[in-house]
């Protein structure tokens, strides 16, 4: 055997090194975990049937139709997620569980695909979509600093929505406004020649309900 | 089957076709450093530490098959320099403070640093902040020490069949997750078998309550298991 430890077989292990027995009086799952500390909004429960609480009954029907359409086809996950996002506007985690169980795919793979592609979102879109440009010109002029500051102050990662539902944070590669670099867009409005502070000032006025004039 | 003739570090070796460079080297007592490779698991070429010099091209020896007439250098100046840089990048990417780590002294990453003579890291540390997940009753994961080798992902999928671990996100934010990125303790697919603990080469996945001296892992149990299963 080529591994460095060369301890040989499992039987050769020191008994003191064994795992402690699990206490059967303590159920293994689910344990209380503060949901907001985690990336996933709903706490997973061990249940036989997957309950989809998100959305309306009509959306639920459409979801079932999408899954039926792709059942048994090879590599259906991306298409299914695409269509399902069309139904809900985002990918709620109970819907992801439903998709995983119906298509017989591991949960981690579904989550992996849903987070790999920029297109998929895991939160409903916020009231305003903030899109920070990381195209070449904006990047050189400090676009990444602006993004970092916004991430820190809003407390959200790229692609996610603030808990109050006000802002969804996105990035983009060039709006064709390089002359104004660094640039961000809030909904349809372009703001240029930004600094991190200026960007935050703009977002704060959106929060107060006023829309600052574009650059 | 016709044997292939390859040259490793100047030595002419007859190799069976279909074998990887790493396998052939090992069969002939030639050591190549590895990290993500583990006997018994599928090779994915994740860590790039096992690169060898084909004199004109660097390839990962764990995923490259031998070909007739291949000339391979396992210890050339070039590969050694590259391996060291790769290792330094791995250190800089995580928060590997060995003296505070439960796996100090029993860590494959640390062993590699010794083996490759890495006495400093020439690139700036990223000091990324990752989630520690201690919700599982017996195990915990400190993602700061994860080198994304994917051994946990593969062992859980290929050997245990639970498919609990997976990769999420991409680029600099890639990390290992359990189920839908839920707390490990609530991951319904986990059978608590502990295989991921045994194969994780660093202190990322560890047993709870184990002291440093107790935290020794047994990654070779995977080869043992797969061999026994094959025998039936
Ligand atoms: S304990 Fe076993 S089932 Fe659970 S994550 Fe680790 S390898 Fe998978
Ligand atoms: S947790 Fe351990 S085994 Fe899993 S990818 Fe990270 S370093 Fe590798
Ligand atoms: S790079 Fe930002 S607008 Fe062109
Ligand atoms: S051991 Fe070959 S790439 Fe990691």
Short mmCIF file of C-alpha atoms and ligand atoms in Angstrom, two decimals:
data_model
loop_
_atom_site.label_atom_id
_atom_site.label_comp_id
_atom_site.label_asym_id
_atom_site.label_seq_id
_atom_site.Cartn_x
_atom_site.Cartn_y
_atom_site.Cartn_z
CA UNK A 1 0.00 0.00 0.00
CA UNK A 2 1.35 3.34 -1.00
CA UNK A 3 0.07 5.52 1.74
CA UNK A 4 2.47 7.14 4.03
CA UNK A 5 0.86 5.99 7.23
CA UNK A 6 1.28 2.33 6.43
CA UNK A 7 -0.80 1.35 9.38
CA UNK A 8 -2.05 -1.63 7.48
CA UNK A 9 -5.51 -2.95 8.03
CA UNK A 10 -8.34 -1.56 10.05
CA UNK A 11 -8.01 -4.39 12.52
CA UNK A 12 -4.57 -3.15 13.45
CA UNK A 13 -6.05 0.03 14.82
CA UNK A 14 -5.68 0.85 18.40
CA UNK A 15 -9.07 0.22 20.07
CA UNK A 16 -8.74 3.54 21.83
CA UNK A 17 -8.74 5.15 18.41
CA UNK A 18 -12.20 3.89 17.53
CA UNK A 19 -15.21 6.16 17.21
CA UNK A 20 -17.25 6.61 20.35
CA UNK A 21 -20.59 4.82 20.00
CA UNK A 22 -23.44 7.12 19.06
CA UNK A 23 -25.92 7.73 21.78
CA UNK A 24 -29.18 6.14 20.60
CA UNK A 25 -31.26 8.31 22.90
CA UNK A 26 -30.19 11.36 20.88
CA UNK A 27 -31.83 11.36 17.46
CA UNK A 28 -29.23 12.10 14.80
CA UNK A 29 -31.33 14.34 12.67
CA UNK A 30 -32.76 16.89 12.48
CA UNK A 31 -30.91 18.94 15.04
CA UNK A 32 -31.78 22.52 15.83
CA UNK A 33 -29.63 24.75 13.68
CA UNK A 34 -30.24 28.42 13.20
CA UNK A 35 -31.32 28.53 9.59
CA UNK A 36 -29.99 31.98 8.78
CA UNK A 37 -26.45 30.93 9.60
CA UNK A 38 -26.58 28.64 6.61
CA UNK A 39 -26.84 29.04 2.93
CA UNK A 40 -29.94 27.00 2.62
CA UNK A 41 -33.12 28.70 3.71
CA UNK A 42 -35.11 25.71 4.80
CA UNK A 43 -33.84 23.20 7.21
CA UNK A 44 -33.80 19.78 5.68
CA UNK A 45 -35.97 17.25 7.42
CA UNK A 46 -35.94 13.56 6.95
CA UNK A 47 -39.34 12.97 5.47
CA UNK A 48 -40.48 10.45 2.92
CA UNK A 49 -42.38 12.83 0.69
CA UNK A 50 -40.93 16.07 -0.49
CA UNK A 51 -43.24 18.89 0.43
CA UNK A 52 -43.02 21.87 -1.85
CA UNK A 53 -44.20 24.79 0.19
CA UNK A 54 -42.89 27.49 -2.13
CA UNK A 55 -45.14 29.01 -4.74
CA UNK A 56 -48.74 28.45 -5.71
CA UNK A 57 -50.62 25.29 -6.63
CA UNK A 58 -50.42 26.31 -10.28
CA UNK A 59 -46.64 26.56 -10.06
CA UNK A 60 -46.54 23.21 -8.39
CA UNK A 61 -48.48 21.74 -11.33
CA UNK A 62 -46.05 23.25 -13.80
CA UNK A 63 -43.13 21.90 -11.79
CA UNK A 64 -44.55 18.41 -11.98
CA UNK A 65 -45.09 18.79 -15.70
CA UNK A 66 -41.48 19.84 -16.25
CA UNK A 67 -40.19 16.89 -14.26
CA UNK A 68 -42.45 14.49 -16.16
CA UNK A 69 -41.25 15.83 -19.47
CA UNK A 70 -37.61 15.10 -18.67
CA UNK A 71 -37.92 11.97 -16.60
CA UNK A 72 -35.70 9.22 -17.97
CA UNK A 73 -33.90 11.43 -20.46
CA UNK A 74 -30.11 11.52 -20.16
CA UNK A 75 -28.58 14.49 -18.35
CA UNK A 76 -31.80 16.41 -17.77
CA UNK A 77 -30.71 18.50 -14.81
CA UNK A 78 -29.72 21.76 -16.47
CA UNK A 79 -32.80 21.91 -18.67
CA UNK A 80 -35.07 21.07 -15.80
CA UNK A 81 -33.54 23.73 -13.56
CA UNK A 82 -33.80 26.23 -16.39
CA UNK A 83 -37.51 25.56 -16.87
CA UNK A 84 -38.19 25.41 -13.16
CA UNK A 85 -36.56 28.78 -12.68
CA UNK A 86 -38.89 30.02 -15.40
CA UNK A 87 -41.79 28.82 -13.27
CA UNK A 88 -40.71 30.24 -9.92
CA UNK A 89 -38.38 33.05 -10.94
CA UNK A 90 -35.71 31.43 -8.78
CA UNK A 91 -34.84 28.01 -7.40
CA UNK A 92 -36.35 27.53 -3.94
CA UNK A 93 -34.54 24.85 -1.97
CA UNK A 94 -37.62 22.71 -1.44
CA UNK A 95 -38.08 22.71 -5.20
CA UNK A 96 -34.46 21.61 -5.61
CA UNK A 97 -35.15 18.74 -3.26
CA UNK A 98 -38.20 17.80 -5.22
CA UNK A 99 -36.22 17.83 -8.48
CA UNK A 100 -33.41 15.77 -6.94
CA UNK A 101 -35.76 13.16 -5.61
CA UNK A 102 -37.86 12.93 -8.78
CA UNK A 103 -34.84 12.69 -11.09
CA UNK A 104 -33.01 10.45 -8.61
CA UNK A 105 -30.00 12.71 -8.40
CA UNK A 106 -27.84 13.42 -5.35
CA UNK A 107 -28.83 16.62 -3.58
CA UNK A 108 -25.25 17.88 -3.66
CA UNK A 109 -25.10 17.54 -7.43
CA UNK A 110 -28.29 19.54 -7.86
CA UNK A 111 -26.97 22.25 -5.61
CA UNK A 112 -23.61 22.09 -7.39
CA UNK A 113 -25.17 22.76 -10.78
CA UNK A 114 -27.50 25.43 -9.39
CA UNK A 115 -24.52 27.32 -7.97
CA UNK A 116 -22.09 26.69 -10.82
CA UNK A 117 -24.00 28.62 -13.45
CA UNK A 118 -24.53 32.32 -13.02
CA UNK A 119 -27.90 32.03 -14.64
CA UNK A 120 -29.51 30.23 -11.74
CA UNK A 121 -30.57 32.15 -8.69
CA UNK A 122 -31.38 30.77 -5.29
CA UNK A 123 -33.36 33.75 -3.99
CA UNK A 124 -36.30 35.59 -5.45
CA UNK A 125 -35.11 38.73 -7.22
CA UNK A 126 -35.10 41.78 -4.95
CA UNK A 127 -36.89 45.03 -5.62
CA UNK A 128 -33.75 46.44 -7.25
CA UNK A 129 -31.09 44.60 -9.16
CA UNK A 130 -27.62 46.00 -8.59
CA UNK A 131 -25.16 44.96 -11.23
CA UNK A 132 -21.51 45.84 -10.75
CA UNK A 133 -19.38 45.84 -13.88
CA UNK A 134 -16.24 43.74 -13.75
CA UNK A 135 -15.38 44.16 -17.42
CA UNK A 136 -11.78 44.99 -18.25
CA UNK A 137 -12.07 48.78 -18.07
CA UNK A 138 -14.11 48.76 -14.89
CA UNK A 139 -11.94 46.10 -13.32
CA UNK A 140 -8.81 48.17 -13.94
CA UNK A 141 -10.55 51.20 -12.46
CA UNK A 142 -11.47 49.36 -9.27
CA UNK A 143 -14.74 47.58 -10.00
CA UNK A 144 -13.75 44.72 -7.72
CA UNK A 145 -13.29 47.13 -4.80
CA UNK A 146 -16.77 48.46 -5.35
CA UNK A 147 -18.19 44.96 -5.44
CA UNK A 148 -16.36 44.02 -2.27
CA UNK A 149 -17.66 47.06 -0.44
CA UNK A 150 -21.24 46.46 -1.55
CA UNK A 151 -20.99 42.81 -0.59
CA UNK A 152 -19.73 43.76 2.82
CA UNK A 153 -22.28 46.48 3.49
CA UNK A 154 -25.27 44.59 2.14
CA UNK A 155 -24.05 41.34 3.61
CA UNK A 156 -24.77 39.29 0.49
CA UNK A 157 -22.74 37.37 -2.01
CA UNK A 158 -22.97 37.78 -5.71
CA UNK A 159 -26.23 36.42 -7.10
CA UNK A 160 -28.06 36.64 -3.80
CA UNK A 161 -30.75 38.93 -2.43
CA UNK A 162 -30.65 40.91 0.80
CA UNK A 163 -32.86 39.50 3.55
CA UNK A 164 -35.13 42.57 3.35
CA UNK A 165 -35.75 41.78 -0.32
CA UNK A 166 -34.52 45.18 -1.44
CA UNK A 167 -31.40 44.43 -3.49
CA UNK A 168 -30.20 41.56 -5.61
CA UNK A 169 -26.48 41.75 -6.23
CA UNK A 170 -25.11 40.76 -9.60
CA UNK A 171 -22.01 41.32 -11.66
CA UNK A 172 -21.64 41.90 -15.36
CA UNK A 173 -18.90 42.05 -17.94
CA UNK A 174 -19.06 45.46 -19.65
CA UNK A 175 -22.16 47.55 -20.21
CA UNK A 176 -20.53 49.41 -23.08
CA UNK A 177 -20.00 52.42 -20.84
CA UNK A 178 -16.28 51.98 -20.34
CA UNK A 179 -15.69 55.74 -20.64
CA UNK A 180 -17.48 56.08 -17.31
CA UNK A 181 -15.60 53.23 -15.62
CA UNK A 182 -16.05 51.97 -13.00
CA UNK A 183 -19.74 51.49 -13.59
CA UNK A 184 -22.68 49.85 -11.89
CA UNK A 185 -26.27 49.52 -12.96
CA UNK A 186 -29.26 49.67 -10.65
CA UNK A 187 -32.25 48.32 -12.54
CA UNK A 188 -32.07 50.25 -15.82
CA UNK A 189 -30.01 53.16 -14.53
CA UNK A 190 -26.26 53.39 -15.18
CA UNK A 191 -24.00 55.02 -12.60
CA UNK A 192 -20.42 55.77 -13.54
CA UNK A 193 -17.12 57.14 -12.21
CA UNK A 194 -17.85 55.39 -8.96
CA UNK A 195 -15.89 54.95 -5.81
CA UNK A 196 -16.95 52.42 -3.18
CA UNK A 197 -18.33 55.26 -1.06
CA UNK A 198 -20.20 56.81 -3.95
CA UNK A 199 -21.70 53.47 -4.85
CA UNK A 200 -22.95 52.99 -1.30
CA UNK A 201 -24.40 56.49 -1.25
CA UNK A 202 -26.40 55.66 -4.37
CA UNK A 203 -27.69 52.41 -2.90
CA UNK A 204 -28.64 54.19 0.31
CA UNK A 205 -30.78 56.66 -1.56
CA UNK A 206 -32.55 53.76 -3.24
CA UNK A 207 -33.14 52.38 0.19
CA UNK A 208 -34.72 55.69 1.21
CA UNK A 209 -36.91 55.51 -1.83
CA UNK A 210 -35.28 58.24 -3.91
CA UNK A 211 -33.60 57.52 -7.18
CA UNK A 212 -30.40 59.49 -7.73
CA UNK A 213 -29.85 60.83 -11.22
CA UNK A 214 -27.51 58.83 -13.41
CA UNK A 215 -23.87 59.71 -13.89
CA UNK B 1 -0.75 -8.34 -24.38
CA UNK B 2 2.19 -6.52 -25.82
CA UNK B 3 4.18 -4.58 -23.32
CA UNK B 4 5.03 -0.95 -23.90
CA UNK B 5 8.54 0.35 -23.59
CA UNK B 6 8.84 3.54 -21.56
CA UNK B 7 11.74 5.36 -20.02
CA UNK B 8 11.36 6.75 -16.53
CA UNK B 9 14.22 8.85 -15.18
CA UNK B 10 16.51 7.20 -17.72
CA UNK B 11 15.46 3.68 -16.77
CA UNK B 12 13.87 1.57 -19.47
CA UNK B 13 10.74 -0.12 -18.19
CA UNK B 14 8.28 -2.54 -19.75
CA UNK B 15 4.75 -1.51 -18.89
CA UNK B 16 1.34 -3.01 -19.50
CA UNK B 17 -0.84 -0.84 -21.73
CA UNK B 18 -3.71 0.98 -20.06
CA UNK B 19 -1.77 1.79 -16.92
CA UNK B 20 -1.17 5.33 -15.76
CA UNK B 21 2.30 6.75 -15.47
CA UNK B 22 1.84 6.84 -11.70
CA UNK B 23 0.94 3.15 -11.52
CA UNK B 24 3.91 2.13 -13.64
CA UNK B 25 6.28 4.30 -11.63
CA UNK B 26 5.04 2.87 -8.36
CA UNK B 27 5.24 -0.70 -9.53
CA UNK B 28 8.88 -0.01 -10.26
CA UNK B 29 9.65 1.67 -6.98
CA UNK B 30 9.77 5.19 -8.38
CA UNK B 31 8.09 7.65 -6.08
CA UNK B 32 5.93 10.51 -7.40
CA UNK B 33 4.31 12.87 -4.90
CA UNK B 34 0.48 12.83 -4.97
CA UNK B 35 -2.35 14.39 -3.03
CA UNK B 36 -5.76 13.89 -4.59
CA UNK B 37 -4.93 10.39 -5.81
CA UNK B 38 -5.96 7.59 -3.51
CA UNK B 39 -5.77 3.89 -4.25
CA UNK B 40 -9.30 2.61 -4.59
CA UNK B 41 -10.82 5.85 -5.87
CA UNK B 42 -11.24 7.15 -9.39
CA UNK B 43 -8.46 9.56 -10.42
CA UNK B 44 -9.57 13.06 -11.29
CA UNK B 45 -6.34 15.07 -11.54
CA UNK B 46 -7.52 17.73 -9.12
CA UNK B 47 -4.35 18.73 -7.28
CA UNK B 48 -1.76 18.70 -10.10
CA UNK B 49 1.01 17.75 -7.68
CA UNK B 50 1.81 14.49 -9.42
CA UNK B 51 2.97 16.22 -12.59
CA UNK B 52 5.84 14.67 -14.48
CA UNK B 53 7.99 15.98 -17.28
CA UNK B 54 7.46 14.51 -20.73
CA UNK B 55 10.23 16.82 -21.94
CA UNK B 56 8.16 19.37 -23.72
CA UNK B 57 4.95 18.86 -21.78
CA UNK B 58 3.94 18.52 -18.16
CA UNK B 59 1.18 16.04 -17.42
CA UNK B 60 -0.49 14.70 -14.30
CA UNK B 61 0.83 11.17 -13.88
CA UNK B 62 -2.28 9.90 -12.09
CA UNK B 63 -4.51 10.52 -15.09
CA UNK B 64 -2.12 10.06 -18.03
CA UNK B 65 -1.74 6.61 -19.53
CA UNK B 66 1.65 5.33 -20.58
CA UNK B 67 2.36 5.19 -24.29
CA UNK B 68 5.03 3.31 -26.17
CA UNK B 69 8.31 5.20 -26.35
CA UNK B 70 7.27 7.72 -23.69
CA UNK B 71 10.15 9.45 -21.92
CA UNK B 72 9.24 10.53 -18.44
CA UNK B 73 11.14 12.59 -15.90
CA UNK B 74 9.80 12.47 -12.36
CA UNK B 75 12.39 14.67 -10.70
CA UNK B 76 13.51 17.22 -13.29
CA UNK B 77 14.24 20.80 -12.27
CA UNK B 78 11.06 21.91 -14.04
CA UNK B 79 8.61 19.56 -12.33
CA UNK B 80 10.15 20.14 -8.96
CA UNK B 81 9.78 23.89 -9.34
CA UNK B 82 6.20 23.55 -10.51
CA UNK B 83 5.26 21.13 -7.75
CA UNK B 84 6.59 23.49 -5.17
CA UNK B 85 4.67 26.42 -6.59
CA UNK B 86 1.47 24.38 -6.72
CA UNK B 87 1.96 23.40 -3.12
CA UNK B 88 2.60 26.99 -2.06
CA UNK B 89 -0.59 28.04 -3.81
CA UNK B 90 -2.49 25.39 -1.89
CA UNK B 91 -1.12 26.71 1.36
CA UNK B 92 -1.83 30.32 0.44
CA UNK B 93 -5.37 29.49 -0.56
CA UNK B 94 -6.39 28.05 2.78
CA UNK B 95 -5.55 28.92 6.33
CA UNK B 96 -3.04 26.25 7.15
CA UNK B 97 -1.69 27.10 10.55
CA UNK B 98 -0.24 23.71 11.36
CA UNK B 99 0.51 24.37 14.99
CA UNK B 100 -3.21 24.89 15.63
CA UNK B 101 -4.40 22.00 13.51
CA UNK B 102 -5.74 18.74 14.83
CA UNK B 103 -3.90 16.94 12.05
CA UNK B 104 -0.51 18.45 12.77
CA UNK B 105 1.96 15.60 12.30
CA UNK B 106 -0.60 13.41 10.55
CA UNK B 107 -1.30 15.54 7.51
CA UNK B 108 -0.52 14.64 3.92
CA UNK B 109 -0.27 18.29 2.92
CA UNK B 110 2.30 18.91 5.61
CA UNK B 111 4.19 15.78 4.59
CA UNK B 112 4.32 17.07 1.04
CA UNK B 113 5.70 20.39 2.23
CA UNK B 114 8.49 18.51 3.97
CA UNK B 115 9.08 16.22 1.06
CA UNK B 116 9.22 18.98 -1.52
CA UNK B 117 11.33 21.19 0.68
CA UNK B 118 8.86 24.02 0.95
CA UNK B 119 10.17 26.28 3.67
CA UNK B 120 8.24 29.41 2.79
CA UNK B 121 5.28 30.52 0.74
CA UNK B 122 6.20 33.11 -1.86
CA UNK B 123 2.68 34.20 -2.72
CA UNK B 124 0.43 36.24 -0.43
CA UNK B 125 -2.06 34.32 1.68
CA UNK B 126 -5.68 34.90 0.78
CA UNK B 127 -6.97 34.49 4.34
CA UNK B 128 -10.29 33.35 3.04
CA UNK B 129 -13.06 32.93 5.55
CA UNK B 130 -14.81 29.64 5.33
CA UNK B 131 -17.52 27.97 7.29
CA UNK B 132 -16.74 25.53 10.03
CA UNK B 133 -19.50 22.97 10.28
CA UNK B 134 -19.61 21.08 13.55
CA UNK B 135 -23.26 20.05 13.36
CA UNK B 136 -22.54 16.38 12.81
CA UNK B 137 -22.50 14.52 16.13
CA UNK B 138 -19.20 12.75 15.47
CA UNK B 139 -17.34 14.67 12.78
CA UNK B 140 -16.64 18.22 11.79
CA UNK B 141 -15.33 20.05 8.76
CA UNK B 142 -13.15 23.12 8.82
CA UNK B 143 -13.18 24.28 5.22
CA UNK B 144 -10.20 26.57 5.86
CA UNK B 145 -8.08 23.44 5.68
CA UNK B 146 -9.74 21.97 2.63
CA UNK B 147 -7.51 21.62 -0.41
CA UNK B 148 -10.42 20.62 -2.67
CA UNK B 149 -8.87 17.29 -3.49
CA UNK B 150 -12.33 15.78 -3.75
CA UNK B 151 -11.44 12.59 -1.91
CA UNK B 152 -14.41 12.99 0.41
CA UNK B 153 -16.68 13.56 -2.58
CA UNK B 154 -15.39 10.47 -4.34
CA UNK B 155 -15.32 8.12 -1.39
CA UNK B 156 -18.84 9.09 -0.36
CA UNK B 157 -20.07 8.58 -3.90
CA UNK B 158 -18.01 5.62 -5.10
CA UNK B 159 -17.48 3.57 -1.99
CA UNK B 160 -20.24 4.50 0.43
CA UNK B 161 -22.77 5.35 -2.27
CA UNK B 162 -24.34 8.05 -0.13
CA UNK B 163 -23.52 11.04 -2.39
CA UNK B 164 -23.49 13.41 0.53
CA UNK B 165 -20.45 15.47 -0.44
CA UNK B 166 -20.32 17.53 -3.58
CA UNK B 167 -18.73 20.68 -4.96
CA UNK B 168 -20.65 23.94 -5.13
CA UNK B 169 -19.89 27.24 -6.82
CA UNK B 170 -16.85 27.61 -9.04
CA UNK B 171 -13.52 29.37 -9.36
CA UNK B 172 -12.17 30.90 -6.19
CA UNK B 173 -15.37 30.23 -4.24
CA UNK B 174 -15.59 26.50 -4.88
CA UNK B 175 -16.11 24.50 -1.74
CA UNK B 176 -17.36 21.14 -0.62
CA UNK B 177 -20.95 20.95 0.56
CA UNK B 178 -23.19 18.34 2.10
CA UNK B 179 -26.52 17.79 0.33
CA UNK B 180 -28.08 21.15 -0.57
CA UNK B 181 -25.32 22.96 1.36
CA UNK B 182 -27.19 22.23 4.56
CA UNK B 183 -25.45 21.70 7.89
CA UNK B 184 -23.74 18.32 7.77
CA UNK B 185 -25.64 17.15 10.84
CA UNK B 186 -28.93 17.61 9.00
CA UNK B 187 -27.77 16.09 5.72
CA UNK B 188 -30.28 13.30 5.24
CA UNK B 189 -28.11 11.26 2.87
CA UNK B 190 -25.16 10.92 5.28
CA UNK B 191 -24.91 7.50 6.88
CA UNK B 192 -22.23 8.65 9.35
CA UNK B 193 -19.91 5.94 8.08
CA UNK B 194 -16.83 8.11 8.59
CA UNK B 195 -15.09 7.24 5.34
CA UNK B 196 -14.71 10.90 4.40
CA UNK B 197 -12.88 11.45 7.68
CA UNK B 198 -10.40 8.69 6.98
CA UNK B 199 -9.55 9.84 3.45
CA UNK B 200 -9.36 13.59 3.95
CA UNK B 201 -5.63 14.28 3.61
CA UNK B 202 -5.64 17.36 5.83
CA UNK B 203 -7.29 18.45 9.06
CA UNK B 204 -10.36 19.65 7.14
CA UNK B 205 -12.57 16.72 8.08
CA UNK B 206 -11.83 15.38 11.52
CA UNK B 207 -13.31 13.38 14.32
CA UNK B 208 -14.84 15.43 17.07
CA UNK B 209 -13.13 15.32 20.38
CA UNK B 210 -9.98 13.73 19.00
CA UNK B 211 -6.77 15.21 20.28
CA UNK B 212 -3.93 15.85 17.92
CA UNK B 213 -2.23 12.61 18.87
CA UNK B 214 -5.42 10.63 18.27
CA UNK B 215 -6.24 12.24 14.95
CA UNK B 216 -4.51 9.79 12.68
CA UNK B 217 -6.33 8.81 9.55
CA UNK B 218 -6.46 5.62 7.60
CA UNK B 219 -6.88 6.49 3.94
CA UNK B 220 -5.58 3.08 2.92
CA UNK B 221 -8.76 1.48 4.16
CA UNK B 222 -10.37 2.47 0.85
CA UNK B 223 -7.99 0.32 -1.18
CA UNK B 224 -8.55 -2.44 1.32
CA UNK B 225 -12.32 -2.16 1.03
CA UNK B 226 -12.39 -2.03 -2.75
CA UNK B 227 -10.02 -4.98 -2.98
CA UNK B 228 -12.14 -7.04 -0.63
CA UNK B 229 -15.32 -6.12 -2.44
CA UNK B 230 -13.79 -7.15 -5.74
CA UNK B 231 -12.87 -10.48 -4.24
CA UNK B 232 -16.49 -10.79 -3.10
S1 LIG C 1 -19.79 9.92 6.96
FE1 LIG C 1 -19.92 8.51 5.19
S2 LIG C 1 -21.95 8.95 4.32
FE2 LIG C 1 -21.48 10.66 5.71
S3 LIG C 1 -20.52 12.18 4.39
FE3 LIG C 1 -18.83 10.95 5.23
S4 LIG C 1 -18.49 9.35 3.67
FE4 LIG C 1 -20.48 10.25 3.23
S1 LIG C 2 -12.61 18.16 2.87
FE1 LIG C 2 -10.69 16.99 2.84
S2 LIG C 2 -11.11 15.27 1.45
FE2 LIG C 2 -12.73 16.76 1.09
S3 LIG C 2 -11.97 18.00 -0.63
FE3 LIG C 2 -11.37 19.06 1.26
S4 LIG C 2 -9.30 18.33 1.71
FE4 LIG C 2 -10.19 16.89 0.22
S1 LIG C 3 -15.89 47.41 -18.64
FE1 LIG C 3 -17.45 48.22 -17.41
S2 LIG C 3 -18.67 49.24 -18.86
FE2 LIG C 3 -17.15 48.35 -20.12
S1 LIG C 4 -2.45 13.14 -7.59
FE1 LIG C 4 -2.52 13.44 -9.72
S2 LIG C 4 -3.47 15.36 -9.88
FE2 LIG C 4 -3.60 14.98 -7.75
#
